[in-house]
Coordinates of C-alpha atoms in Angstrom, one line a residue:
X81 CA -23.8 -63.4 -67.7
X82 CA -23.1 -65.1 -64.2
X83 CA -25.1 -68.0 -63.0
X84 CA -25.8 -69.4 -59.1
X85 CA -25.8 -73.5 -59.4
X86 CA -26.9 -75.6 -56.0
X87 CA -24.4 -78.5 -56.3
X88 CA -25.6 -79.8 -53.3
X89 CA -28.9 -80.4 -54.0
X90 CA -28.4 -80.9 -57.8
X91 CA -31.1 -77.6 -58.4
X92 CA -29.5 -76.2 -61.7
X93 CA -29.7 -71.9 -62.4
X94 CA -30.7 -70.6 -58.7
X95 CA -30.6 -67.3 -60.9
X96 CA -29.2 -65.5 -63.6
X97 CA -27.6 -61.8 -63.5
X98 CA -26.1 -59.6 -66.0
X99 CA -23.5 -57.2 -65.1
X100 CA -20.5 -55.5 -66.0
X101 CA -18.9 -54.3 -62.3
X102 CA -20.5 -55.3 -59.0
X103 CA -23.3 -58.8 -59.4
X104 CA -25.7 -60.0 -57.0
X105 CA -28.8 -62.4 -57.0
X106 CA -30.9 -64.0 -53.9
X107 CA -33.5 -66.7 -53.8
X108 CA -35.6 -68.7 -51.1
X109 CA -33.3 -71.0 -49.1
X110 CA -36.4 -72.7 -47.7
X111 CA -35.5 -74.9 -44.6
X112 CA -31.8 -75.8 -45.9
X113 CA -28.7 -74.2 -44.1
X114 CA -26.0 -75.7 -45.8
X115 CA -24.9 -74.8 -49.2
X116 CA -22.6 -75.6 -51.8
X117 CA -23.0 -73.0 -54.2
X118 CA -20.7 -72.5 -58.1
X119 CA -20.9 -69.2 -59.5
X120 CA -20.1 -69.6 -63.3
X121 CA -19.2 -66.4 -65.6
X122 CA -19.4 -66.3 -69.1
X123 CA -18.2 -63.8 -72.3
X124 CA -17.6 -64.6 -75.9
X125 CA -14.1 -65.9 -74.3
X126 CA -14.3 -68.4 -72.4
X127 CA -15.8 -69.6 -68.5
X128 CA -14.8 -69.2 -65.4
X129 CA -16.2 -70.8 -62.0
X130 CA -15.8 -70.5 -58.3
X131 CA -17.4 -72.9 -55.7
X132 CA -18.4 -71.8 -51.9
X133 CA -19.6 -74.2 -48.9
X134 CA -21.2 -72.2 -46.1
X135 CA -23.8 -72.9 -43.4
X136 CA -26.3 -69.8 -43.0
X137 CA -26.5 -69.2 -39.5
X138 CA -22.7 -68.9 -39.8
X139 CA -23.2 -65.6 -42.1
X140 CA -26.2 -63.8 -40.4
X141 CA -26.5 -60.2 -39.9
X142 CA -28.6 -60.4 -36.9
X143 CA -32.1 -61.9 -38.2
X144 CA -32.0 -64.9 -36.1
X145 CA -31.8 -65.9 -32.5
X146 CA -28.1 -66.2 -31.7
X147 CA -25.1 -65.3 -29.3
X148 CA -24.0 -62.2 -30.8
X149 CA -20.6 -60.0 -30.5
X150 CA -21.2 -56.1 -30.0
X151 CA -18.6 -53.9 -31.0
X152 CA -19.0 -50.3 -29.0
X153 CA -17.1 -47.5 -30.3
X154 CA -17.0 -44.0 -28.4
X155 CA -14.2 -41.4 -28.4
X156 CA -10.5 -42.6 -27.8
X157 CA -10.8 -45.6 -29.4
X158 CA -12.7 -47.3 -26.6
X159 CA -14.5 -50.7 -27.1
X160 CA -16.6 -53.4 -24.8
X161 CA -18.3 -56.5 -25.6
X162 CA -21.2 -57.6 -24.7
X163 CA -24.8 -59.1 -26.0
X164 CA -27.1 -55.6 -25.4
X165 CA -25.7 -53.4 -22.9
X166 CA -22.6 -51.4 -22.8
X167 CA -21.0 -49.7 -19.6
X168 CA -17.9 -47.7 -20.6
X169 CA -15.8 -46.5 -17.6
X170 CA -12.9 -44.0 -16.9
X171 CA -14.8 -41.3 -19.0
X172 CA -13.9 -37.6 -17.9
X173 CA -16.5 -35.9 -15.8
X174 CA -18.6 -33.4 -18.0
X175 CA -17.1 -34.4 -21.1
X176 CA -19.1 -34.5 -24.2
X177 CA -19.1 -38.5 -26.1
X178 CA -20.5 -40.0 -29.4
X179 CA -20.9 -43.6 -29.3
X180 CA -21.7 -45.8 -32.6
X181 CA -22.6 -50.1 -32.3
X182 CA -22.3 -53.2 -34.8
X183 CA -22.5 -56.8 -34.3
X184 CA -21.8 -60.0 -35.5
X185 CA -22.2 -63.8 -34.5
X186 CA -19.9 -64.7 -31.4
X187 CA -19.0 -68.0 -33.4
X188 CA -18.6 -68.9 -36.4
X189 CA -17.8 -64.7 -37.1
X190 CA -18.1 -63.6 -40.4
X191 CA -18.5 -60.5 -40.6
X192 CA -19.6 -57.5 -38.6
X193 CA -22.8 -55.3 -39.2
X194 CA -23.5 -51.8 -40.5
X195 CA -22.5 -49.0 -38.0
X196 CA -25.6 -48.3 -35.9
X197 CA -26.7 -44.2 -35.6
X198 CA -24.2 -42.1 -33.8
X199 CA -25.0 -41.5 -30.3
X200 CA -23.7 -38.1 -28.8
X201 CA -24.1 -37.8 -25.1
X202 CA -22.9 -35.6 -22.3
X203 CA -21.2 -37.5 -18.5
X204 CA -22.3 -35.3 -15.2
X205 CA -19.8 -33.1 -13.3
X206 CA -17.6 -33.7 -11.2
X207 CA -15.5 -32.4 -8.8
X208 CA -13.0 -29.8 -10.1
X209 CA -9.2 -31.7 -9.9
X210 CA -6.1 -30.3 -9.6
X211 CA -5.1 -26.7 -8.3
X212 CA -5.0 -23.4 -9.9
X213 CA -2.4 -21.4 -10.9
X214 CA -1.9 -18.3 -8.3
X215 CA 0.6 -15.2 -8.2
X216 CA 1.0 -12.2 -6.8
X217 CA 2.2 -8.4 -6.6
X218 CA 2.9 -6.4 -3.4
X219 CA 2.6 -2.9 -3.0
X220 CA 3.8 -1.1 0.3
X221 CA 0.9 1.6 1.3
X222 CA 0.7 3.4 4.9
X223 CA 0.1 0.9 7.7
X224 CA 0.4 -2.5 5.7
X225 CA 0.4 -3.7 2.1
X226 CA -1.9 -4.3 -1.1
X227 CA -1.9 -7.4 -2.7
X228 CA -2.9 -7.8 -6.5
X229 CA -4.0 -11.8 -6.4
X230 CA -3.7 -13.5 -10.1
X231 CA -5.5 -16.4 -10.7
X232 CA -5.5 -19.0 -14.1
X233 CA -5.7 -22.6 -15.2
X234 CA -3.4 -24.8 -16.3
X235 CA -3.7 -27.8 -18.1
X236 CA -3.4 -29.7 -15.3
X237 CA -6.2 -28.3 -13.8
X238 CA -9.5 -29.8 -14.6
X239 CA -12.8 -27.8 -14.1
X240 CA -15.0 -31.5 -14.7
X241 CA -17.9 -28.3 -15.2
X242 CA -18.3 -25.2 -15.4
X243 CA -16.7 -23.0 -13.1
X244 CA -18.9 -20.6 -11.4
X245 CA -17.0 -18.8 -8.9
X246 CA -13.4 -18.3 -7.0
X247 CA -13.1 -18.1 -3.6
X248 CA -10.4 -16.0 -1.9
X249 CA -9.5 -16.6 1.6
X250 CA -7.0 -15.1 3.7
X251 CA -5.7 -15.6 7.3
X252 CA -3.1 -14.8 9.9
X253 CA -0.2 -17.7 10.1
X254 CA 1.3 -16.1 13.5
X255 CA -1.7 -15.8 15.8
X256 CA -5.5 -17.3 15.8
X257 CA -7.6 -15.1 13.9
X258 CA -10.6 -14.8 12.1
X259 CA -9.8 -16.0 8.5
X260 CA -11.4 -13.2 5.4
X261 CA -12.6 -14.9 2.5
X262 CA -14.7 -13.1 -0.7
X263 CA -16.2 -14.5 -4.1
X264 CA -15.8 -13.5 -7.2
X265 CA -17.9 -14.3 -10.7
X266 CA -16.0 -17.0 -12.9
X267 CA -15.5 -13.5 -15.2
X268 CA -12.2 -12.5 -13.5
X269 CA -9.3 -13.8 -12.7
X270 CA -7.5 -10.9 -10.3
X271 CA -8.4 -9.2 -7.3
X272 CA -6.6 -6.7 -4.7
X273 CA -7.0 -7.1 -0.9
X274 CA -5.4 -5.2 2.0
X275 CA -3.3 -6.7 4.8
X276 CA -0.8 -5.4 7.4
X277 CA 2.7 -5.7 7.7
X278 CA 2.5 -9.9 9.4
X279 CA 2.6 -12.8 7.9
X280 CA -0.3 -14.2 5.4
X281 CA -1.6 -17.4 3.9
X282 CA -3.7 -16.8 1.2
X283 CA -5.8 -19.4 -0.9
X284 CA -8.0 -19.7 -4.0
X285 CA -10.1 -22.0 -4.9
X286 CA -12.5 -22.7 -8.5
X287 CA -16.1 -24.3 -7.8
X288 CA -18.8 -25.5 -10.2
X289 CA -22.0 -27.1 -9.6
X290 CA -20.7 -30.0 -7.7
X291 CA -17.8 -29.0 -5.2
X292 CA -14.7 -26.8 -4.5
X293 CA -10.9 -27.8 -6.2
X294 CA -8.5 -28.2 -4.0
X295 CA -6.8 -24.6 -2.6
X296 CA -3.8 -22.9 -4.0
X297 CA -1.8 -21.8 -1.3
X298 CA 0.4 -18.4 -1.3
X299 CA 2.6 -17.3 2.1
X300 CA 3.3 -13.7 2.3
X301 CA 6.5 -12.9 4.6
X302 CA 6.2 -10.1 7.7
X303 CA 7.2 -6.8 6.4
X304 CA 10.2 -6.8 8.2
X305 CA 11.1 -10.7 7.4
X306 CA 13.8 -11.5 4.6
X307 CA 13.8 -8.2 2.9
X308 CA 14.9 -9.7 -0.5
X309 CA 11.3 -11.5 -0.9
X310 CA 9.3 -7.9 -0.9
X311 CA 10.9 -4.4 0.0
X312 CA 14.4 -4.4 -0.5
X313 CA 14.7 -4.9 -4.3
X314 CA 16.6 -1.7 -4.8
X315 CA 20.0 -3.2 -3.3
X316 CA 19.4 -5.6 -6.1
X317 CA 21.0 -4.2 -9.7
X318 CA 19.4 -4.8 -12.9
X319 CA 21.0 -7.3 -15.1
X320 CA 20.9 -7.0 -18.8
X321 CA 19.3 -9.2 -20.9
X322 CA 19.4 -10.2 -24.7
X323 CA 16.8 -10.8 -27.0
X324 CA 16.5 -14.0 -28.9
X325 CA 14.2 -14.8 -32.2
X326 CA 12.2 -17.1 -30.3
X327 CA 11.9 -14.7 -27.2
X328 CA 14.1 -13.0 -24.1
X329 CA 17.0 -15.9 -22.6
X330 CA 17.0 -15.5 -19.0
X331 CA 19.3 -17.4 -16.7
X332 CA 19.6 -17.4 -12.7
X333 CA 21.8 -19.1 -10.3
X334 CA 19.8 -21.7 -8.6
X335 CA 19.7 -22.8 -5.0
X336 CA 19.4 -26.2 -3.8
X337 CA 16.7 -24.6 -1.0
X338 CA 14.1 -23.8 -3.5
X339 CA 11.3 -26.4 -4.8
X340 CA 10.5 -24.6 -7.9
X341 CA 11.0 -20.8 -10.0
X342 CA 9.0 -18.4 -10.8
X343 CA 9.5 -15.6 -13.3
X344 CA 6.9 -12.4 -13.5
X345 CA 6.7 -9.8 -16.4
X346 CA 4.4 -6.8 -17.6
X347 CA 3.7 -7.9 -21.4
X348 CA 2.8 -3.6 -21.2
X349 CA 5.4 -1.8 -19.2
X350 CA 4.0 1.5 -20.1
X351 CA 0.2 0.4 -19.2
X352 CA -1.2 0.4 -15.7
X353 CA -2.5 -2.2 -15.3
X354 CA -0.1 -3.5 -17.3
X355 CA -0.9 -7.5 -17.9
X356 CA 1.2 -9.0 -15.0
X357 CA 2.4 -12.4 -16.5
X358 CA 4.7 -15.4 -14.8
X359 CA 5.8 -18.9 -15.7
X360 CA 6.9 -21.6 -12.6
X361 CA 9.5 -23.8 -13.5
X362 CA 11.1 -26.7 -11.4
X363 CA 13.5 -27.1 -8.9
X364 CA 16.1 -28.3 -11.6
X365 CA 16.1 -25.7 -14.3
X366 CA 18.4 -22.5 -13.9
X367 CA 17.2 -20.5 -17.8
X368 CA 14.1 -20.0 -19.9
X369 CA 13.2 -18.2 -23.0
X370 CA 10.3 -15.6 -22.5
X371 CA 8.0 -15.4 -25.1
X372 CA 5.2 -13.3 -25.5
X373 CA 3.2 -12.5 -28.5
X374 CA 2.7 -9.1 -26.8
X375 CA 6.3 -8.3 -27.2
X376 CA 7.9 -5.8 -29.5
X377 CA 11.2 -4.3 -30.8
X378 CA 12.3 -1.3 -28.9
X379 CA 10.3 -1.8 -25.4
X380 CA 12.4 -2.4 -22.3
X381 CA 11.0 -4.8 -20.4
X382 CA 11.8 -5.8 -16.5
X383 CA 11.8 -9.8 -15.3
X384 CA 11.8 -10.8 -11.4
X385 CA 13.2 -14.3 -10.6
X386 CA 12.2 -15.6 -7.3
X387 CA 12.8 -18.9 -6.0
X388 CA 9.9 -21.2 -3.9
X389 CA 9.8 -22.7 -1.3
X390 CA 6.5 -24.2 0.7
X391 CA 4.9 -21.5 -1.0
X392 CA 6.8 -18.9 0.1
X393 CA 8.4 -16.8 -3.0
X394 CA 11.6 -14.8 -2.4
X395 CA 13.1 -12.0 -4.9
X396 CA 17.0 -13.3 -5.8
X397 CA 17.5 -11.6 -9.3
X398 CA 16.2 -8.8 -11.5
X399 CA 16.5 -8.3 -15.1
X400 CA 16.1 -6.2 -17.8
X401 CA 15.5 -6.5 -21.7
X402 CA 14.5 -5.8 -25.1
X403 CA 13.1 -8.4 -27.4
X404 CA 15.3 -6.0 -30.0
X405 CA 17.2 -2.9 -29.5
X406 CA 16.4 0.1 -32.2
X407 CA 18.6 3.0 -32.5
X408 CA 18.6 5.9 -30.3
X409 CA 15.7 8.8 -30.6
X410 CA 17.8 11.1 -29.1
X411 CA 21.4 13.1 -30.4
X412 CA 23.7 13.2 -27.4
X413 CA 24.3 17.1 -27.0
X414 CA 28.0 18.0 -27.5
X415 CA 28.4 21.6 -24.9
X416 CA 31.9 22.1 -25.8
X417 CA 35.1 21.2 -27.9
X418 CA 38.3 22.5 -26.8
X419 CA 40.9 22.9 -29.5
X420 CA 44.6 22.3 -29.8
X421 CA 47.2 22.5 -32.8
X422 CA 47.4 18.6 -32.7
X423 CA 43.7 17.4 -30.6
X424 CA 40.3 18.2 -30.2
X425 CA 38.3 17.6 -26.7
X426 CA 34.6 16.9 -27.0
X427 CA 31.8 17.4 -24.3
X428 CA 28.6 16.1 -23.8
X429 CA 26.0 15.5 -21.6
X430 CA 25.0 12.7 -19.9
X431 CA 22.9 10.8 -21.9
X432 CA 18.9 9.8 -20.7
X433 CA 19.2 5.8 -20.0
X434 CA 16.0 5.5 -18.7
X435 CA 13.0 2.7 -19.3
X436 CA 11.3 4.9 -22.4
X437 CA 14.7 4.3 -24.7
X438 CA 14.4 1.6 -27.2
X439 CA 18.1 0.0 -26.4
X440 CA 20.5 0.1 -23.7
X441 CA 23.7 2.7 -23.7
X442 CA 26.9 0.5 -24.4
X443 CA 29.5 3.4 -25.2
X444 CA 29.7 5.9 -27.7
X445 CA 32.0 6.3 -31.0
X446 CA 34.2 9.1 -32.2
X447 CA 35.1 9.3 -35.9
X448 CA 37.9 11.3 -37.5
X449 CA 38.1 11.3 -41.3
X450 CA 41.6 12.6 -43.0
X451 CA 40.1 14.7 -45.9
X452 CA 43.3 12.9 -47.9
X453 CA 44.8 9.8 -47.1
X454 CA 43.6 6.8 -45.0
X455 CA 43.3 6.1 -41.2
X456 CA 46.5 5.7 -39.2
X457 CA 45.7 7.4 -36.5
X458 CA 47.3 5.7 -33.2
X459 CA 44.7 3.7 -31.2
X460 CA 42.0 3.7 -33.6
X461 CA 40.3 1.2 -36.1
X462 CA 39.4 1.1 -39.4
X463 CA 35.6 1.9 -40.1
X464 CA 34.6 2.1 -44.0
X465 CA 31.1 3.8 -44.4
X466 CA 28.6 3.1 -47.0
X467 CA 29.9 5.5 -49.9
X468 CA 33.5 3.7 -49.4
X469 CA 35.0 6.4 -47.4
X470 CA 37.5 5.4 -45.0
X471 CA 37.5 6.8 -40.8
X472 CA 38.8 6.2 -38.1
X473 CA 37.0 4.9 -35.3
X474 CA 37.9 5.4 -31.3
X475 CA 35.5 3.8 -28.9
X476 CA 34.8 4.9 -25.3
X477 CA 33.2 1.6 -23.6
X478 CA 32.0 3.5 -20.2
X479 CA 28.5 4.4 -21.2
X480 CA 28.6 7.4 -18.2
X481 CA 31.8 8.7 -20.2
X482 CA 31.0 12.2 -20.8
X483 CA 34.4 13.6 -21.9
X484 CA 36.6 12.1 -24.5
X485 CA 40.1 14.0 -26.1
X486 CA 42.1 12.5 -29.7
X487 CA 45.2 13.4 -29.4
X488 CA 47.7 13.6 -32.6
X489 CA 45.0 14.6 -35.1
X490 CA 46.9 15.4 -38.7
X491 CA 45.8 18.9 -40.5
X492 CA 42.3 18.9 -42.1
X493 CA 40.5 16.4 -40.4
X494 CA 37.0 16.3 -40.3
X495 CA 35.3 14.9 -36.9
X496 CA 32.2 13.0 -36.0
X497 CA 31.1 12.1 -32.4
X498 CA 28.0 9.3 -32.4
X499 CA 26.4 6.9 -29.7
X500 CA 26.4 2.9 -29.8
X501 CA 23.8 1.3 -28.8
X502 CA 23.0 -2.4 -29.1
X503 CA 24.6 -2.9 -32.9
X504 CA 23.7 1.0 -34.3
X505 CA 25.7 4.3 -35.0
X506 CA 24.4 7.2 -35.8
X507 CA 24.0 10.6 -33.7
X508 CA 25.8 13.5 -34.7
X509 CA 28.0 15.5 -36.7
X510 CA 30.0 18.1 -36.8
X511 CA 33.4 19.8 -38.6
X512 CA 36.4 20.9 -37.1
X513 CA 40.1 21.9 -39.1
X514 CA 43.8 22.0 -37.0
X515 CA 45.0 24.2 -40.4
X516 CA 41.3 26.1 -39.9
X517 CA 42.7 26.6 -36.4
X518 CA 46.6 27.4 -38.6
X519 CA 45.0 29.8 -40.2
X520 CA 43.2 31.7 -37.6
X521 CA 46.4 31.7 -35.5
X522 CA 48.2 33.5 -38.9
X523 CA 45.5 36.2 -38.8
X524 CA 45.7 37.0 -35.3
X525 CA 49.6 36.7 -34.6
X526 CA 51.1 36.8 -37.7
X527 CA 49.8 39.5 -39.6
X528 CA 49.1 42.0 -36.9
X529 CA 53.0 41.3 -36.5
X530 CA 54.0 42.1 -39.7
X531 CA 51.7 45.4 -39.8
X532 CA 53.3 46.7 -36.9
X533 CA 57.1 45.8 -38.5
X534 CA 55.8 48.1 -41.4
X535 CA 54.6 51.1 -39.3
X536 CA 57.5 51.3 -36.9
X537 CA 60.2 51.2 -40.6
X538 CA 58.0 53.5 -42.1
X539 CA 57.0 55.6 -39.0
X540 CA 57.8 58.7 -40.2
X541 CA 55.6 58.5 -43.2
X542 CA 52.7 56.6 -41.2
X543 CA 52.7 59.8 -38.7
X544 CA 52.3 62.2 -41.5
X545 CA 49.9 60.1 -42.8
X546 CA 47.8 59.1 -39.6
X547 CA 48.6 62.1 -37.6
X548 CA 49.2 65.4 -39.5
X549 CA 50.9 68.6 -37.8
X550 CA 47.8 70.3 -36.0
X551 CA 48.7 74.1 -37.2
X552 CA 48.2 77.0 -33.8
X553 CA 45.5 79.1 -34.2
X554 CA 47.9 81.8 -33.1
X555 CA 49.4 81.8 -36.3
X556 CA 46.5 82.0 -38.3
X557 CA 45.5 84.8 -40.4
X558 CA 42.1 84.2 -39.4
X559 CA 43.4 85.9 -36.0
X560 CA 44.8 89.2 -38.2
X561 CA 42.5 91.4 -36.9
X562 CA 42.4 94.7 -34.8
X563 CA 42.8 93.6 -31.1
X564 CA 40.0 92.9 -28.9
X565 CA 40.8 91.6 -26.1
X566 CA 38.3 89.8 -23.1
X567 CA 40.6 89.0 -20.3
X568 CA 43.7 88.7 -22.4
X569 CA 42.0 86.8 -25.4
X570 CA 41.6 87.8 -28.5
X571 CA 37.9 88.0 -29.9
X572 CA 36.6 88.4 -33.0
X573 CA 34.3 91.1 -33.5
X574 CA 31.2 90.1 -35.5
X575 CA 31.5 93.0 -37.9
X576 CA 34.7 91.9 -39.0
X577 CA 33.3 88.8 -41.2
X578 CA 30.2 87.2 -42.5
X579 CA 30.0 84.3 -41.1
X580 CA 27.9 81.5 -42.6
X581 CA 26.0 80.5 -39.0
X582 CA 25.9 82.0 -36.0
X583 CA 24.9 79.9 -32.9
X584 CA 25.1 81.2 -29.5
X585 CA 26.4 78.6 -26.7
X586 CA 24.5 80.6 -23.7
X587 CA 22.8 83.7 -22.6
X588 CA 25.1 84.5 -20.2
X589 CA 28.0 84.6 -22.8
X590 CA 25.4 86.3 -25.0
X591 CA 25.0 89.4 -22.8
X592 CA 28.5 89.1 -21.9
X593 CA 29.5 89.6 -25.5

C-alpha cells in the first residue's frame, strides 16, 4: 500500500493506493498552494518514505493565469518562444511544413506539456532561384545550322513551385536584331531551332506561377570562327579510353583560359535520338569517371571535352571507350599462306575496326605448336593453353598489320593465327607441316627421278614393253591374194573373205569400187 500524509498542515492519509508498478492518487487542494507532502510505502518487509515541498502554481500544466513558455516545433529542428503566436522565418518558398506546440510556466519551469496536434501546412511560391542547366548539339545543314537545345535542373536550382513552362530566346550578338523566343510545356526538356552561320546568344529560362528564373546563357561561334569549337572535329583523332568498375576515366589537358569543362555523351550510340548526356566540371579539375547506368559491356562509346569560357564552349579533345571490351564477332580472313622448307607467310585482310565492334583492335597473335617438344622458337614467348599444351606465341602490335612471316619453323609444326583484342584470343585455326611440304617435294622430284633412272637402264625392255614393233601390212598374209590393183594399190576383192562387217566410208568410193 502507499500513503499521501500533509505534514504541513498535520492532515493524516490524503489517500490510500494499491499498486504493484506505476501509483497515483489526487485530492482537493482547496485554497492552499504550498505543500509538504511524505509518501510512505509498505510490504510485509519493512517502510519506506520520501518527502516533497512544492508550491502549485510552480507545477501547472496550463490551468491558471500565468506567463507561459511555448515550445514550436516544425521541420529542421526549428523553435520560437513566445506566449500565443509563433512567426517562423527563412522557410523555403512552396515547401510543405508540419508544426506541433507545448508549454510550460516561464518561471519556476517544471515541466513542459503534451505535444499539441500536428499541424501540416503549405508556404506560397516564390520566385524560381538559380539557373538551369543548358547544352547543346550543332548540326551543319545548307545555309546555316540546327541546334538541339537540352535543358535540366540541378540541385542548385530551385523551382519555389511548379514549373509551368520554358522559354527559349535567341538573338544575334553581332548586329541589332529582332530577338526569337518560343514556349514550351514544363513536359520537355529539348528543342531544335535553326540559325545561320553568325554568331548566337541563346537563353532559357523555367517559370511557375509567380515569375521567371534567372536565364541560362549559351554563345554559339560564327561558322567560320575557331573551327575547333564546331566544324572542324575531324583534324582531331580519337583517343582511347579504358573502362573502369565504377565507370569510363577520362582525362584532358586543361587550359588556364577556360572557367569550367564540359563533357557530352550518347548513353545510346546506336539510337537516334540517342539520350545526349553532359557533366560541367570546374576550372580546376583535368579527369572524371563517367558513369551511366545506361552503359554496357561491348558498346563503343564517343566523349567530347570542351572547355568554357563566358559561355562560349570550344571542342579540344575527343574520346572513345568501352565500359568493357568482349571478344571479337568476327574471324580475321586468312587469303593466303606462302610456304617455305623453314617458314610460313600468312595473309589477311584488313580487319573491320569500326563503332559496331565490341573492343578495339590492339594487334593480332600467331601460334606455332611443335607436335613434340617445347617452344624455342627464336623471338617468341611461352603461351600454355588450357589442356597444358605448350605454343609459341609471336605478337604483331600494329593493329593495320596485314602480313606476318615466322621464319625457322622446325618439321611438324602445327600453326594458329588469332586476333587480340582488349585481354582476349581466339579467331582461327588452321594446320600446316614443313615435312608435309618434305614429303610432297619427294613425290614430285624424287620419285619421278628415280622412275626415269629405271626406264633409261632398262630401256630396251621398257620399249618392248611400252612400244611394240608395229609389223607392215606388206608383209602380211592377209595381203596373199591375187593382185588387184587401183592405181598401184592392192585391194581386196570382197569375194575373197567373209568379213564380219562391212561399212562403206562414202558413195563416191562405193561406185568407185
Amino acid at each position: 500500500p502507499l500513503t499521501f500524509f500533509d505534514r504541513s498542515s498535520q492532515k493524516m492519509a490524503l489517500c490510500k493506493a494499491s499498486c504493484s508498478k506505476q501509483c497515483s492518487c489526487s485530492w482537493d487542494i482547496g485554497h492552499q498552494w504550498i505543500w509538504n507532502v511524505t509518501v510512505t510505502v509498505e510490504n510485509p518487509l519493512g517502510k519506506k518514505t520520501a518527502t516533497d515541498v512544492f508550491d502549485v502554481k510552480h507545477r501547472s500544466k496550463g490551468f491558471f493565469s500565468l506567463c507561459l513558455l511555448c515550445l514550436c516545433v516544425l521541420q529542421h529542428n526549428s523553435s520560437v518562444a513566445d506566449s500565443r503566436r509563433v512567426t517562423v522565418r527563412g522557410l523555403r518558398p512552396h515547401t510543405e511544413y508540419t508544426a506541433r506546440v507545448r508549454c510550460g510556466a516561464a518561471k519556476h519551469f517544471w515541466r513542459w506539456s503534451e505535444w499539441s496536434q500536428p499541424l501540416t501546412t503549405r508556404t506560397k511560391e516564390g520566385t524560381p532561384s538559380g539557373q538551369l542547366d543548358i547544352w547543346r548539339e550543332i548540326t551543319p545543314v545548307l545555309g546555316g545550322r540546327n541546334v538541339t537545345l537540352f535543358w535540366k535542373q540541378t540541385p542548385s536550382f530551385q523551382a519555389n513551385g511548379k514549373i509551368i513552362l520554358y522559354e527559349v530566346t535567341w538573338e544575334k550578338t553581332e548586329e541589332t536584331s529582332q530577338p526569337e523566343s518560343i514556349s514550351f510545356s514544363s513536359v520537355y526538356n529539348s528543342t531544335r531551332i535553326f540559325i545561320d552561320n553568325h554568331s548566337y546568344r541563346i537563353s532559357v529560362m523555367a517559370k511557375n506561377n509567380v515569375n521567371f528564373s534567372l536565364p541560362s546563357i549559351l554563345i554559339i561561334s560564327r561558322a567560320t570562327d575557331n573551327c575547333r569549337s564546331i566544324f572542324c572535329t575531324e583534324e582531331l583523332k580519337e583517343g582511347q579510353v579504358n573502362g573502369t568498375d565504377d565507370g569510363i576515366f577520362l582525362s584532358w589537358e586543361p587550359e588556364s583560359i577556360y572557367d569550367s569543362y564540359i563533357i557530352d555523351w550518347c548513353n545510346f550510340p546506336t539510337l537516334q535520338p540517342c539520350d545526349l548526356q553532359w557533366k560541367r566540371f570546374g576550372p580546376n579539375i583535368s579527369s572524371a569517371v563517367i558513369s551511366s547506368a545506361a552503359f554496357v559491356p561491348g558498346v563503343r562509346y564517343k566523349f567530347h571535352i570542351y572547355g568554357s569560357v563566358a559561355n562560349r564552349a570550344s571542342l579540344l579533345e575527343k574520346k572513345i571507350g568501352y565500359l568493357k571490351e568482349l571478344p571479337p564477332r568476327l574471324d580475321p580472313t586468312v587469303r593466303k599462306v606462302d610456304l617455305t622448307y623453314n617458314s610460313v607467310t600468312l595473309s589477311w585482310d584488313s580487319y573491320l575496326t569500326n563503332e559496331s565492334e565490341p573492343g578495339f583492335v590492339r594487334g593480332y597473335h600467331v601460334y606455332v605448336s611443335p607436335i613434340q617438344g617445347n617452344c624455342n622458337l627464336k623471338g617468341s614467348k611461352k603461351h600454355i593453353l588450357s589442356d597444358e599444351s605448350e605454343l609459341c606465341k609471336y605478337t604483331i602490335e600494329n593493329p593495320e598489320e596485314k602480313r606476318y612471316t615466322s621464319l625457322k619453323l622446325l618439321p611438324s609444326s602445327l600453326l594458329h593465327k588469332s586476333v587480340q583484342r582488349g585481354f582476349k584470343t581466339k579467331i582461327l585455326k588452321y594446320f600446316s607441316s614443313t615435312a608435309n611440304m618434305l614429303y610432297f617435294i619427294f613425290l614430285l622430284v624424287i620419285v619421278p627421278t628415280l622412275v626415269a633412272a629405271i626406264c633409261h637402264w632398262k630401256k630396251k625392255w621398257v620399249k618392248e614393253w611400252c612400244c611394240p614393233v608395229i609389223p607392215s601390212p606388206n608383209k602380211s598374209k592377209v595381203l596373199s591374194f591375187k593382185e588387184f590393183k587401183i592405181d598401184s594399190e592392192k585391194v581386196l576383192k570382197i569375194n575373197d573373205c567373209l568379213p564380219d562387217m562391212l561399212a562403206m566410208d562414202s558413195n563416191a568410193e562405193a561406185h568407185k569400187l
